[in-house]
Short mmCIF file of C-alpha atoms in Angstrom, two decimals:
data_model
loop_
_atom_site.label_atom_id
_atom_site.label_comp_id
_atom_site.label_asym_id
_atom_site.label_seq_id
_atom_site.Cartn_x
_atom_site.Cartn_y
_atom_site.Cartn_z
CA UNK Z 1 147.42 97.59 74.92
CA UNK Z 2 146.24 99.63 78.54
CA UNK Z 3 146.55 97.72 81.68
CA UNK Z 4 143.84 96.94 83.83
CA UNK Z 5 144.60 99.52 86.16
CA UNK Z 6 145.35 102.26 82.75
CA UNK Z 7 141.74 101.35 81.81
CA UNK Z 8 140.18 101.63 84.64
CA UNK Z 9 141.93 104.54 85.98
CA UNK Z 10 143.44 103.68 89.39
CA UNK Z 11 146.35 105.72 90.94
CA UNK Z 12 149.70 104.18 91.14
CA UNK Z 13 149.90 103.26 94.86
CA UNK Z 14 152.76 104.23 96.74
CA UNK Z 15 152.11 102.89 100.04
CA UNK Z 16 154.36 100.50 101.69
CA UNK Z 17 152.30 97.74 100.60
CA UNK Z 18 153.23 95.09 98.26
CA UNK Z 19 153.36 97.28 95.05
CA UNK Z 20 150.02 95.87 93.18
CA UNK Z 21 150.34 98.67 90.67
CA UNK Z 22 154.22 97.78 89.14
CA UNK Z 23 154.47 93.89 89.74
CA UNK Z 24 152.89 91.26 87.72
CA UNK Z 25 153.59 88.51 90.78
CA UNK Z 26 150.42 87.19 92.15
CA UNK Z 27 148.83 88.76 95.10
CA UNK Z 28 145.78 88.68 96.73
CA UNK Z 29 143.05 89.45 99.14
CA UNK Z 30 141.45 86.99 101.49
CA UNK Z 31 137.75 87.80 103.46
CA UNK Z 32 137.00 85.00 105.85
CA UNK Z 33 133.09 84.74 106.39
CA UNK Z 34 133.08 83.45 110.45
CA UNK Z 35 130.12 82.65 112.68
CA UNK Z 36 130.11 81.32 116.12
CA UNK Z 37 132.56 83.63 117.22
CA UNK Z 38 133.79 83.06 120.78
CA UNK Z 39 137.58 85.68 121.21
CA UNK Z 40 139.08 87.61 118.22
CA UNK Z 41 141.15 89.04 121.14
CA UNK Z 42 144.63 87.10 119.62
CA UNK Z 43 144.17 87.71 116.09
CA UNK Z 44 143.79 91.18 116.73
CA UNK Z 45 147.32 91.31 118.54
CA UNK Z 46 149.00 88.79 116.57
CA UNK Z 47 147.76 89.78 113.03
CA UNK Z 48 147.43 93.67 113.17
CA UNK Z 49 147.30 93.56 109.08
CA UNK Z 50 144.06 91.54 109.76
CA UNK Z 51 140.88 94.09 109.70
CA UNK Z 52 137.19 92.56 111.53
CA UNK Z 53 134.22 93.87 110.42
CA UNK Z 54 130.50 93.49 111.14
CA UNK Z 55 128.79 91.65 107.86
CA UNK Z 56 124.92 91.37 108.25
CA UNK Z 57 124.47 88.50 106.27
CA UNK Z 58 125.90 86.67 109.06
CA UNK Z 59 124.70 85.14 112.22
CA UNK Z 60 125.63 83.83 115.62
CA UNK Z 61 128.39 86.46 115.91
CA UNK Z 62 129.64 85.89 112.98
CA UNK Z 63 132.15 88.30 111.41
CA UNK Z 64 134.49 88.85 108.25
CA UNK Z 65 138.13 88.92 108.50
CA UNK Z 66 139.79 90.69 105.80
CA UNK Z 67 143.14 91.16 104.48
CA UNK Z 68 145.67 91.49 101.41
CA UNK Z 69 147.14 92.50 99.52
CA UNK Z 70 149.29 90.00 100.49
CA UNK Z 71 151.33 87.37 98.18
CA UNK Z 72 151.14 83.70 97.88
CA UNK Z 73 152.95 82.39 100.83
CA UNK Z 74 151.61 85.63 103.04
CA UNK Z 75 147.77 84.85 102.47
CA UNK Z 76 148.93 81.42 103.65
CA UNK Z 77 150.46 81.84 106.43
CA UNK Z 78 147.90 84.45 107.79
CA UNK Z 79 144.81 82.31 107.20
CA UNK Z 80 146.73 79.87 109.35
CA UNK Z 81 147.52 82.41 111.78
CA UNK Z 82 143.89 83.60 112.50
CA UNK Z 83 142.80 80.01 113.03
CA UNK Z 84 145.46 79.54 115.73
CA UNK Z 85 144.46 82.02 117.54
CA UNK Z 86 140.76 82.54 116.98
CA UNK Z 87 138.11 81.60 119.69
CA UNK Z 88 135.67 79.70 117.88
CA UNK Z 89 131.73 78.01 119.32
CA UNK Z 90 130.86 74.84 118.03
CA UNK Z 91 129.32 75.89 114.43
CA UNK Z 92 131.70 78.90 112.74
CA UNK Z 93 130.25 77.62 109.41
CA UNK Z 94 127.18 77.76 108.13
CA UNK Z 95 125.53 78.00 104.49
CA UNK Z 96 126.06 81.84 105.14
CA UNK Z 97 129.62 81.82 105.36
CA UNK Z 98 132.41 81.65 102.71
CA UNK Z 99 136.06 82.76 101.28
CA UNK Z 100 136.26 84.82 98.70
CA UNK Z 101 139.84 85.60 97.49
CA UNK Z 102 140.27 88.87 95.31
CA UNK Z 103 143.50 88.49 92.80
CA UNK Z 104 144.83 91.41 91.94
CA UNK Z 105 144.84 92.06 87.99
CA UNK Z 106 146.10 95.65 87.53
CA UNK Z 107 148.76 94.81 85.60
CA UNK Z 108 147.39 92.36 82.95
CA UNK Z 109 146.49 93.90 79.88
CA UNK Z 110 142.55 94.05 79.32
CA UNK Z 111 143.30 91.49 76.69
CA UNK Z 112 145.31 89.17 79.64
CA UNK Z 113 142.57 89.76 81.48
CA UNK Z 114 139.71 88.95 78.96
CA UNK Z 115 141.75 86.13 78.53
CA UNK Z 116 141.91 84.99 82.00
CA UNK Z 117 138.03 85.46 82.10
CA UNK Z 118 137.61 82.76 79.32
CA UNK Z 119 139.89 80.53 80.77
CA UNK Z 120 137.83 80.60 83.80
CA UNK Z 121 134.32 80.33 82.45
CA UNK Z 122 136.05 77.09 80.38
CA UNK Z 123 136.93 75.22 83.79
CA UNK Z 124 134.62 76.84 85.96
CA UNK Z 125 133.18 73.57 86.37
CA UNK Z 126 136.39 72.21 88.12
CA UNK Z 127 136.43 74.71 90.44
CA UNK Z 128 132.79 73.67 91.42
CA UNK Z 129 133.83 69.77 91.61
CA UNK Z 130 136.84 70.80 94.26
CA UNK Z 131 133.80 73.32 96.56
CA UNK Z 132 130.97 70.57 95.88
CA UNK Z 133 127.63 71.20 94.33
CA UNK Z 134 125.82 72.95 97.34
CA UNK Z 135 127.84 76.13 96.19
CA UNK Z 136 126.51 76.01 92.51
CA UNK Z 137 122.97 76.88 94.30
CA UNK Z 138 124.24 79.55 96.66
CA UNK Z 139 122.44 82.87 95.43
CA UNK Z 140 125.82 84.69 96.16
CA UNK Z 141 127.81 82.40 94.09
CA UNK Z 142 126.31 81.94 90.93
CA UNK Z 143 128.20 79.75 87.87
CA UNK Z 144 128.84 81.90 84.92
CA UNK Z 145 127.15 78.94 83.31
CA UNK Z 146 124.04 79.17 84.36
CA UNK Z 147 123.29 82.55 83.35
CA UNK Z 148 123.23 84.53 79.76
CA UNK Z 149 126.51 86.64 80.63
CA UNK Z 150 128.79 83.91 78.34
CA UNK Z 151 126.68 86.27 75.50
CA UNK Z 152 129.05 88.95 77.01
CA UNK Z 153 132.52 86.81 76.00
CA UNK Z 154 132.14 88.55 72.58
CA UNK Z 155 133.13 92.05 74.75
CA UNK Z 156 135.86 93.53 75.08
CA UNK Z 157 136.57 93.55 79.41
CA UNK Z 158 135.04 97.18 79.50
CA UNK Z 159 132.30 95.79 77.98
CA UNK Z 160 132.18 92.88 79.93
CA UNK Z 161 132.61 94.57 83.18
CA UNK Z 162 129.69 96.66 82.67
CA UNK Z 163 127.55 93.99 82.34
CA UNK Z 164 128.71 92.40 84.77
CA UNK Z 165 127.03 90.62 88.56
CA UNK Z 166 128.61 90.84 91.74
CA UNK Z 167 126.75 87.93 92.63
CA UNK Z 168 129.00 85.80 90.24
CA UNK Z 169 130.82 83.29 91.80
CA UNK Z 170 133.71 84.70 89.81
CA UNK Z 171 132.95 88.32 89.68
CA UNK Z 172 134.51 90.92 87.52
CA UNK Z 173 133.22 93.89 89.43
CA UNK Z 174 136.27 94.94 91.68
CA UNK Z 175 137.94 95.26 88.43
CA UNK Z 176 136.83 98.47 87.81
CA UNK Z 177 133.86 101.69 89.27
CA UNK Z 178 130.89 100.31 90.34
CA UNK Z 179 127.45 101.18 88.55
CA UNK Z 180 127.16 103.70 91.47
CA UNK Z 181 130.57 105.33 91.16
CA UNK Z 182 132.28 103.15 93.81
CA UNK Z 183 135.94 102.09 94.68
CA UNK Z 184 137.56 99.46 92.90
CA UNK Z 185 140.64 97.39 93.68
CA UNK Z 186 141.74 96.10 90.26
CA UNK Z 187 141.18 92.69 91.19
CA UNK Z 188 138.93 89.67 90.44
CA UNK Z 189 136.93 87.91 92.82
CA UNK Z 190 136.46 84.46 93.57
CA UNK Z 191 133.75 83.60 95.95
CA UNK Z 192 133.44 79.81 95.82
CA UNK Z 193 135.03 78.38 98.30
CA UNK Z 194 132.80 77.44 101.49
CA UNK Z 195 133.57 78.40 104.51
CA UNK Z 196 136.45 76.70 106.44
CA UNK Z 197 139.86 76.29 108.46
CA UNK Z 198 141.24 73.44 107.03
CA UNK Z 199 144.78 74.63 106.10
CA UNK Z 200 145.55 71.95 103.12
CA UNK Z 201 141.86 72.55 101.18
CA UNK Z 202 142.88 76.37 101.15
CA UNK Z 203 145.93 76.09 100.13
CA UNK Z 204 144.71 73.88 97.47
CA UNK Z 205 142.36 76.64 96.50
CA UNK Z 206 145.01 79.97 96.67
CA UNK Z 207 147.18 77.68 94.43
CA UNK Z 208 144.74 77.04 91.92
CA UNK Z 209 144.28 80.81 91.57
CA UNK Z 210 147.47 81.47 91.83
CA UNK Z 211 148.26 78.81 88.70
CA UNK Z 212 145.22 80.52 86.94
CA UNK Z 213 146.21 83.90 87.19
CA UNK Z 214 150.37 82.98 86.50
CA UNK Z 215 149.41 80.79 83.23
CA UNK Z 216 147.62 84.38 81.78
CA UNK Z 217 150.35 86.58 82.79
CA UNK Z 218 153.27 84.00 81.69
CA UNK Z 219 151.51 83.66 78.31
CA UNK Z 220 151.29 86.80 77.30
CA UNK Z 221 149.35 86.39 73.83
CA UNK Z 222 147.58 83.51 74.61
CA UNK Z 223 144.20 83.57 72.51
CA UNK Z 224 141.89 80.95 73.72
CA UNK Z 225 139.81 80.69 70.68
CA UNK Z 226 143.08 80.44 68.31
CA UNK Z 227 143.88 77.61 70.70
CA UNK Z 228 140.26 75.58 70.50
CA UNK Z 229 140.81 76.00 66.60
CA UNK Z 230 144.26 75.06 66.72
CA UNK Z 231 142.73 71.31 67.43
CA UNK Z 232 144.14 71.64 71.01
CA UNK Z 233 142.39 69.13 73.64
CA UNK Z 234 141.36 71.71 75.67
CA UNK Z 235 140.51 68.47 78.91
CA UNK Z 236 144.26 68.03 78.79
CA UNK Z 237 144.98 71.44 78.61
CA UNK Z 238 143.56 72.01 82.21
CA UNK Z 239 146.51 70.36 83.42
CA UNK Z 240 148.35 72.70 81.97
CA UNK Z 241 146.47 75.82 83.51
CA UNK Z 242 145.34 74.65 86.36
CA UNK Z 243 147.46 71.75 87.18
CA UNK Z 244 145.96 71.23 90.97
CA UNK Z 245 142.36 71.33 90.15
CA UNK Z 246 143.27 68.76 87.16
CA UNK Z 247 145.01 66.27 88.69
CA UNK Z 248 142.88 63.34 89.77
CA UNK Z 249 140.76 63.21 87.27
CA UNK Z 250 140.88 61.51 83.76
CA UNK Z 251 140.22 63.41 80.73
CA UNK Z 252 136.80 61.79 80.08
CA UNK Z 253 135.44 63.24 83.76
CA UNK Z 254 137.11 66.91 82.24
CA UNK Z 255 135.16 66.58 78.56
CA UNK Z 256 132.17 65.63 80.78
CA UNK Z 257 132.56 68.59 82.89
CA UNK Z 258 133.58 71.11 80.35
CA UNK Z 259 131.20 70.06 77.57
CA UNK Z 260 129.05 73.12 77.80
CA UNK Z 261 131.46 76.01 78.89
CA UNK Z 262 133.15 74.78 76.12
CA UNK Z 263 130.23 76.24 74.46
CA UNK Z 264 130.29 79.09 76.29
CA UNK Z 265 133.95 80.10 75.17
CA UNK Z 266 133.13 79.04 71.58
CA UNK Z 267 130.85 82.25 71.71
CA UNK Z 268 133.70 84.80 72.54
CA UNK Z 269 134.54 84.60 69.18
CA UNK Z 270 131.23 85.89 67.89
CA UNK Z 271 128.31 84.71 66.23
CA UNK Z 272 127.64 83.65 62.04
CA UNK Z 273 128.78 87.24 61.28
CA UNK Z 274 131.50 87.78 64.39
CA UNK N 1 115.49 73.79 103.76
CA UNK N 2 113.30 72.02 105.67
CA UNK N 3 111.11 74.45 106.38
CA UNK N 4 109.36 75.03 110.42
CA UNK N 5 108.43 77.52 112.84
CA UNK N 6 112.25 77.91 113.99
CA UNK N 7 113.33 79.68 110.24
CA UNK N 8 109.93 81.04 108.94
CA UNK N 9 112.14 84.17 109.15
CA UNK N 10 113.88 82.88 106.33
CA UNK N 11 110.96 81.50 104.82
CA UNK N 12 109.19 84.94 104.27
CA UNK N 13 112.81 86.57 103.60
CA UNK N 14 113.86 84.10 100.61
CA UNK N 15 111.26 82.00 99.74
CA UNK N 16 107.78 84.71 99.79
CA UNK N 17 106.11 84.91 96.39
CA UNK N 18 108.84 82.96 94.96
CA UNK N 19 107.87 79.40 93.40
CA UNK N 20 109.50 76.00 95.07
CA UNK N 21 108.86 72.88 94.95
CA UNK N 22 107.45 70.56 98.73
CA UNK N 23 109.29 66.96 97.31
CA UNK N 24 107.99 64.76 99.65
CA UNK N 25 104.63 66.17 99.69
CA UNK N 26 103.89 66.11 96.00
CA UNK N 27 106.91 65.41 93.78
CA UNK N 28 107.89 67.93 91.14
CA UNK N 29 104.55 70.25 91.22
CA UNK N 30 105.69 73.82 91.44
CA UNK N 31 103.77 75.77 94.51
CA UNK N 32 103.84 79.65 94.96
CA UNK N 33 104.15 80.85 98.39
CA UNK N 34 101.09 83.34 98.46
CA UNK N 35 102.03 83.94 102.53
CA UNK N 36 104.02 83.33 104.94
CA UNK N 37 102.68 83.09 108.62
CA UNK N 38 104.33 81.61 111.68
CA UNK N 39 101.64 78.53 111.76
CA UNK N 40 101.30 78.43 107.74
CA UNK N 41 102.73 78.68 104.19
CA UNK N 42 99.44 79.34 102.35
CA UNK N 43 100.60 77.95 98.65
CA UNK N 44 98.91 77.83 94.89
CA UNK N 45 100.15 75.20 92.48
CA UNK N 46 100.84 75.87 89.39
CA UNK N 47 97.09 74.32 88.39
CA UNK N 48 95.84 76.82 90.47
CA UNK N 49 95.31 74.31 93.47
CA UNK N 50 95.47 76.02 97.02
CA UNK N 51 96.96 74.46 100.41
CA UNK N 52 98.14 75.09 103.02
CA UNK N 53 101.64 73.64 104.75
CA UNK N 54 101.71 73.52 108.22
CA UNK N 55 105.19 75.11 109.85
CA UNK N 56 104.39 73.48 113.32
CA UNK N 57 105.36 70.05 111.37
CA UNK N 58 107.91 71.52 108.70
CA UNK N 59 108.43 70.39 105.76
CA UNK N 60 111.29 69.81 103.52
CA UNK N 61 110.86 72.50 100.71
CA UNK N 62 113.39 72.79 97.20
CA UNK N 63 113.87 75.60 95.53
CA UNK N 64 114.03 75.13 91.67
CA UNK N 65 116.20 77.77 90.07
CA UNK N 66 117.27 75.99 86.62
CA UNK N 67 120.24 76.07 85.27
CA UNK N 68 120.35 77.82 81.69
CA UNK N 69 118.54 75.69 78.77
CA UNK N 70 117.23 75.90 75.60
CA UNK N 71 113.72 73.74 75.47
CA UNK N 72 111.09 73.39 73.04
CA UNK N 73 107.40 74.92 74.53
CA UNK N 74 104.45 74.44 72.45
CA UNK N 75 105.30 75.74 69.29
CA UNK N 76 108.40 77.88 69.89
CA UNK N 77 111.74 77.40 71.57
CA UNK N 78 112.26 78.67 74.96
CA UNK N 79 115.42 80.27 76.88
CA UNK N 80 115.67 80.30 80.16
CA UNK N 81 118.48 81.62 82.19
CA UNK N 82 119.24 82.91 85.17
CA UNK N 83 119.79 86.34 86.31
CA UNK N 84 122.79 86.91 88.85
CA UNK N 85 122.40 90.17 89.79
CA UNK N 86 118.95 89.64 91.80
CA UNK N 87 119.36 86.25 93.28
CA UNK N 88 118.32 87.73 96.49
CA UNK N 89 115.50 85.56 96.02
CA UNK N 90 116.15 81.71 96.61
CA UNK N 91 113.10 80.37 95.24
CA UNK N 92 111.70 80.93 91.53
CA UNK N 93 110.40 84.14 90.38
CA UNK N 94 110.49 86.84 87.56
CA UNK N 95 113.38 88.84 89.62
CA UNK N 96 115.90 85.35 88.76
CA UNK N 97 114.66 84.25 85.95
CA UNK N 98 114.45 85.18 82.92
CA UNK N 99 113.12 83.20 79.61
CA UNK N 100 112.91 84.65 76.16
CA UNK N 101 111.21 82.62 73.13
CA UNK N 102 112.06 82.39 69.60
CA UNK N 103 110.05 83.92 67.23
CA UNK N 104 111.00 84.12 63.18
CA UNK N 105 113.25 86.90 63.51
CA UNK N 106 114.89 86.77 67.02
CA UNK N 107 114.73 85.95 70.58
CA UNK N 108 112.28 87.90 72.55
CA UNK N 109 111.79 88.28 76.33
CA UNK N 110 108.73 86.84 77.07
CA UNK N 111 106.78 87.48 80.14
CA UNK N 112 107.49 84.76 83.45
CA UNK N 113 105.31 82.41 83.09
CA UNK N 114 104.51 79.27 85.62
CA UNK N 115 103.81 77.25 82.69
CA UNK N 116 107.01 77.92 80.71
CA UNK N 117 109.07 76.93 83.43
CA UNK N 118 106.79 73.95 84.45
CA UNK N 119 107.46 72.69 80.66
CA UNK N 120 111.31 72.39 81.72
CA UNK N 121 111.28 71.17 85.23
CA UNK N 122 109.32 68.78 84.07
CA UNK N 123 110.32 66.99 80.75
CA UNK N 124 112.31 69.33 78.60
CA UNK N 125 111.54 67.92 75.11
CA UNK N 126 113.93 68.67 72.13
CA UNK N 127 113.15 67.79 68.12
CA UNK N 128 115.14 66.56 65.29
CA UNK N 129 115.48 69.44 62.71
CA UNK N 130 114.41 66.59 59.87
CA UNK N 131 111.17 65.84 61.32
CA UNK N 132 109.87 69.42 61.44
CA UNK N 133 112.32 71.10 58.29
CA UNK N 134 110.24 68.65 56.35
CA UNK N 135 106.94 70.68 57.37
CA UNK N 136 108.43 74.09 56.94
CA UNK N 137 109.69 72.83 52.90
CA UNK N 138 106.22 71.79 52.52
CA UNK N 139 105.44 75.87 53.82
CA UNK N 140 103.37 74.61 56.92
CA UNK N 141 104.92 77.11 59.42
CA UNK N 142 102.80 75.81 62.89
CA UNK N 143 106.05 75.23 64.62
CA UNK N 144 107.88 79.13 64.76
CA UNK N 145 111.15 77.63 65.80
CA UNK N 146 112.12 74.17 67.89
CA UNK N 147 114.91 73.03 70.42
CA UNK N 148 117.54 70.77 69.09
CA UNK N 149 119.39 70.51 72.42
CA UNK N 150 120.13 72.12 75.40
CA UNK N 151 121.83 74.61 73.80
CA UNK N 152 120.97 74.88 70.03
CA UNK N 153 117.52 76.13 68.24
CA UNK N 154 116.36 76.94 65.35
CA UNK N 155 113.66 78.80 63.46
CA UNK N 156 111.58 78.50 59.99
CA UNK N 157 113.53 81.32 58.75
CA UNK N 158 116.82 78.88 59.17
CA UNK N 159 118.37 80.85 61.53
CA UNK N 160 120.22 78.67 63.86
CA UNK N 161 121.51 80.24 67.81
CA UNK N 162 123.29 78.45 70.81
CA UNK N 163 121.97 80.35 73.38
CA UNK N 164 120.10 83.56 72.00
CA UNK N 165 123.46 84.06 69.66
CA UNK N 166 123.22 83.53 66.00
CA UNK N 167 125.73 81.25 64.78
CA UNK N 168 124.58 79.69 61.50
CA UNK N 169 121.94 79.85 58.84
CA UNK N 170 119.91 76.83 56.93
CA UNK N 171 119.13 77.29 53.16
CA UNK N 172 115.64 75.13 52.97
CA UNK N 173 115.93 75.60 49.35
CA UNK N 174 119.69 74.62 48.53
CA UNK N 175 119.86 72.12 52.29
CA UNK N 176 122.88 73.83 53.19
CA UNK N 177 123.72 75.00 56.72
CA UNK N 178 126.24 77.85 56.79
CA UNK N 179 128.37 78.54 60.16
CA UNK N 180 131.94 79.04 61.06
CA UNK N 181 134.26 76.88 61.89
CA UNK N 182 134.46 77.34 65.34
CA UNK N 183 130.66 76.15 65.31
CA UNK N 184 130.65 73.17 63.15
CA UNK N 185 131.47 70.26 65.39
CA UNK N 186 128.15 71.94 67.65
CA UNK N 187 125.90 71.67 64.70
CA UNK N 188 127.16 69.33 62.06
CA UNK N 189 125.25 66.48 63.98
CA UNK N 190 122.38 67.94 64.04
CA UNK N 191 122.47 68.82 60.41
CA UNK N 192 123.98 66.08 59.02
CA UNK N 193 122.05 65.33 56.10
CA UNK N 194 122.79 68.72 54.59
CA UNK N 195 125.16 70.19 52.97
CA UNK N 196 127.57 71.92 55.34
CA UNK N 197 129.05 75.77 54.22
CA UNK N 198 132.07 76.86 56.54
CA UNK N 199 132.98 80.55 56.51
CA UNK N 200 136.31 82.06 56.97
CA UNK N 201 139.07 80.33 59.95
CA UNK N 202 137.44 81.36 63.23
#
């Protein structure tokens, strides 16, 4: 089976970078949505791996801080290290400002991958209960659930990406070209989380994606509908997957929550006639 | 939003020719926003009522974007989802929303209508497949198809669909609802007086 990064025909980097194309660790990239902006003076001399950029959906000098890839403890300690020494006004966040993480996927299999799609549109639902409702409304962060694209699960990921929204909250599209021809990373976007600088709540976040991306590429084989049939109870399976997002809440608030993208998975496997 | 003279900017930019809702000003009617002025929304209802909301007040405006559902319409089943890729939009409106209804062969996109959507926001009604199977053994076909749930429909040819997918088929003549087993904790309660017909594992 091709890799994400075989299918999709990226080059093999060889930059001095953490090596995205050969290693199945997790790493990721972080873009900080920031308004109110007073000095980015220190961040610039402190964090020269951190790139600013102008992003016109923002306001009130507001701009986006980008950078990765960068592993686990990295993305950590550089989130923290732009909020020490950013210059910030009284209101950096707004409903116009968020955090979208990109985890790199170039080395899953397209199956690993497809895999880790349908594990997400099954507790995508938990990730909305940690970022709050507000975000299931946000026009750039639409649930999978709300739209038709769970009609796509039946895909395989080329498939799937082609049909794809970069408006998703968890969006496919870096995976591979653009409609238009346009670069692609190899990774898979999350772009729930609001905007923030509380340390602990994203940390909480990165390791949920880091436990959701580890649990595909430590499983290799893992088939999500074999595991539904097997009789598994997929609400105490999240603790398994994503054991941060899980804990804290009973396995009656999980049903509740997962009661329709359960539905959603179910349909992966194909209709009467598959 | 609460919507004034400080953000019309917004207004026009997300709102404009998109349908929302004004809560406190009349509940769960759905109003169009014909225009967008700095004094004035000028707004239709969707029982073709005009008004006008005045900015220099504000006033505290919802959008109403649905989340997806399957909901019985008149005499069909309607699907309504919405579409990612053109959410631009924030309020309601043919570029975010899409609904398809069930005819006796298959879903088909139907063109936006206010009225559709107004039969969901408002009471989303669902059947029980007894009550109306009953009518369609006795070959009175008024009712094309009908909403069992959120998610499930079905049609008078006994083609059953979470979603717009196909994922089992009632025999009127044997009562016996073929599906896969995958499928048949979704639908076995809403079949259960018939005989149930699994095929294959998965």
């Amino acid at each position: 089976m091709s890799t994400v990064q075989e299918q999709f025909g990226m080059h093999i980097s060889t930059s001095s970078l953490p090596n995205v194309s050969n290693s199945r660790e997790f790493f990721c990239g972080v873009e900080l949505e920031i308004e109110d902006i007073k000095s980015k003076e220190d961040v610039i001399d402190h964090y020269p791996i951190v790139i600013i950029e102008a992003d016109h959906s923002l306001r009130n000098n507001g701009l986006e801080f980008k950078y990765g890839p960068v592993g686990y403890q990295e993305a950590l300690n550089t989130f923290n290290g732009i909020w020490k020494h950013l210059k910030v006004g009284k209101t950096p966040f707004s409903e116009r400002t968020s955090i979208h993480v990109h985890v790199n996927a170039r080395c899953l299999t397209t199956e690993e991958a497809r895999q880790l799609v349908l594990l997400y549109a099954l507790y995508e639902p938990l990730f909305f209960a940690f970022v709050g409702n507000e975000r299931k409304n946000n026009i750039f962060c639409v649930p999978l659930n709300y739209t038709s694209l769970p009609n796509t699960y039946k895909a395989n990921l080329v498939a799937m990406h082609k049909a794809w929204s970069k408006y998703t909250a968890f969006n496919i599209c870096p995976m591979g070209p653009g409609k238009d021809g346009s670069a692609h990373h190899g990774t898979i976007e999350f772009r729930h989380m609001y905007g923030t600088k509380d340390p602990e709540i994203f940390k909480k976040w990165l390791t949920t994606l880091k436990e959701l991306y580890t649990f595909v590429e430590k499983n290799t084989g893992f088939d999500i509908i074999k595991t539904i049939l097997s009789g598994k109870d997929m609400a105490s399976y999240a603790s398994v997957v994503i054991p941060s997002l899980a804990t804290g809440m009973t396995l009656g608030q999980i049903n509740n929550l997962i009661e329709d993208s359960l539905i959603d998975v179910k349909l992966s496997s194909g209709g009467l006639t598959k | 939003m609460f919507a004034n003279q400080s953000n019309v900017d917004d207004v026009k930019k997300y709102y404009h020719l998109t349908w929302v809702k004004f809560p406190k000003l009349s509940g769960d009617t759905l109003w169009w926003i014909e225009r967008v002025s700095h004094e004035f929304l000028e707004v239709i209802s969707d029982k073709g009522e005009e008004a006008l909301v005045n900015l220099k007040r504000g006033q505290e405006m919802d959008y109403v974007i649905p989340k997806k559902a399957v909901y019985q319409f008149g005499q069909k089943a309607a699907y309504l989802s919405r579409i990612p890729a053109r959410q631009w939009k924030k309020g309601m409106c043919d570029k975010n929303t899409k609904f398809q209804t069930l005819d006796s062969t298959k879903w088909n996109t139907a063109h936006f209508d206010i009225g559709i959507i107004a039969g969901f926001v408002n009471k989303p009604s669902y059947l029980d497949f007894y009550s109306v199977a009953k009518n369609w053994a006795a070959s009175e076909f008024d009712m094309v198809s009908i909403a069992l749930t959120p998610r499930i429909s079905c049609n008078f040819t006994g083609s059953v669909f979470i979603d717009d997918t196909l994922v089992g088929k009632y025999d009127l003549a044997k009562d016996m609802l073929t599906t896969r087993e995958i499928y048949k904790e979704n639908l076995q309660p809403l079949f259960y007086k018939s005989k149930l017909k699994v095929l294959g594992s998965a």
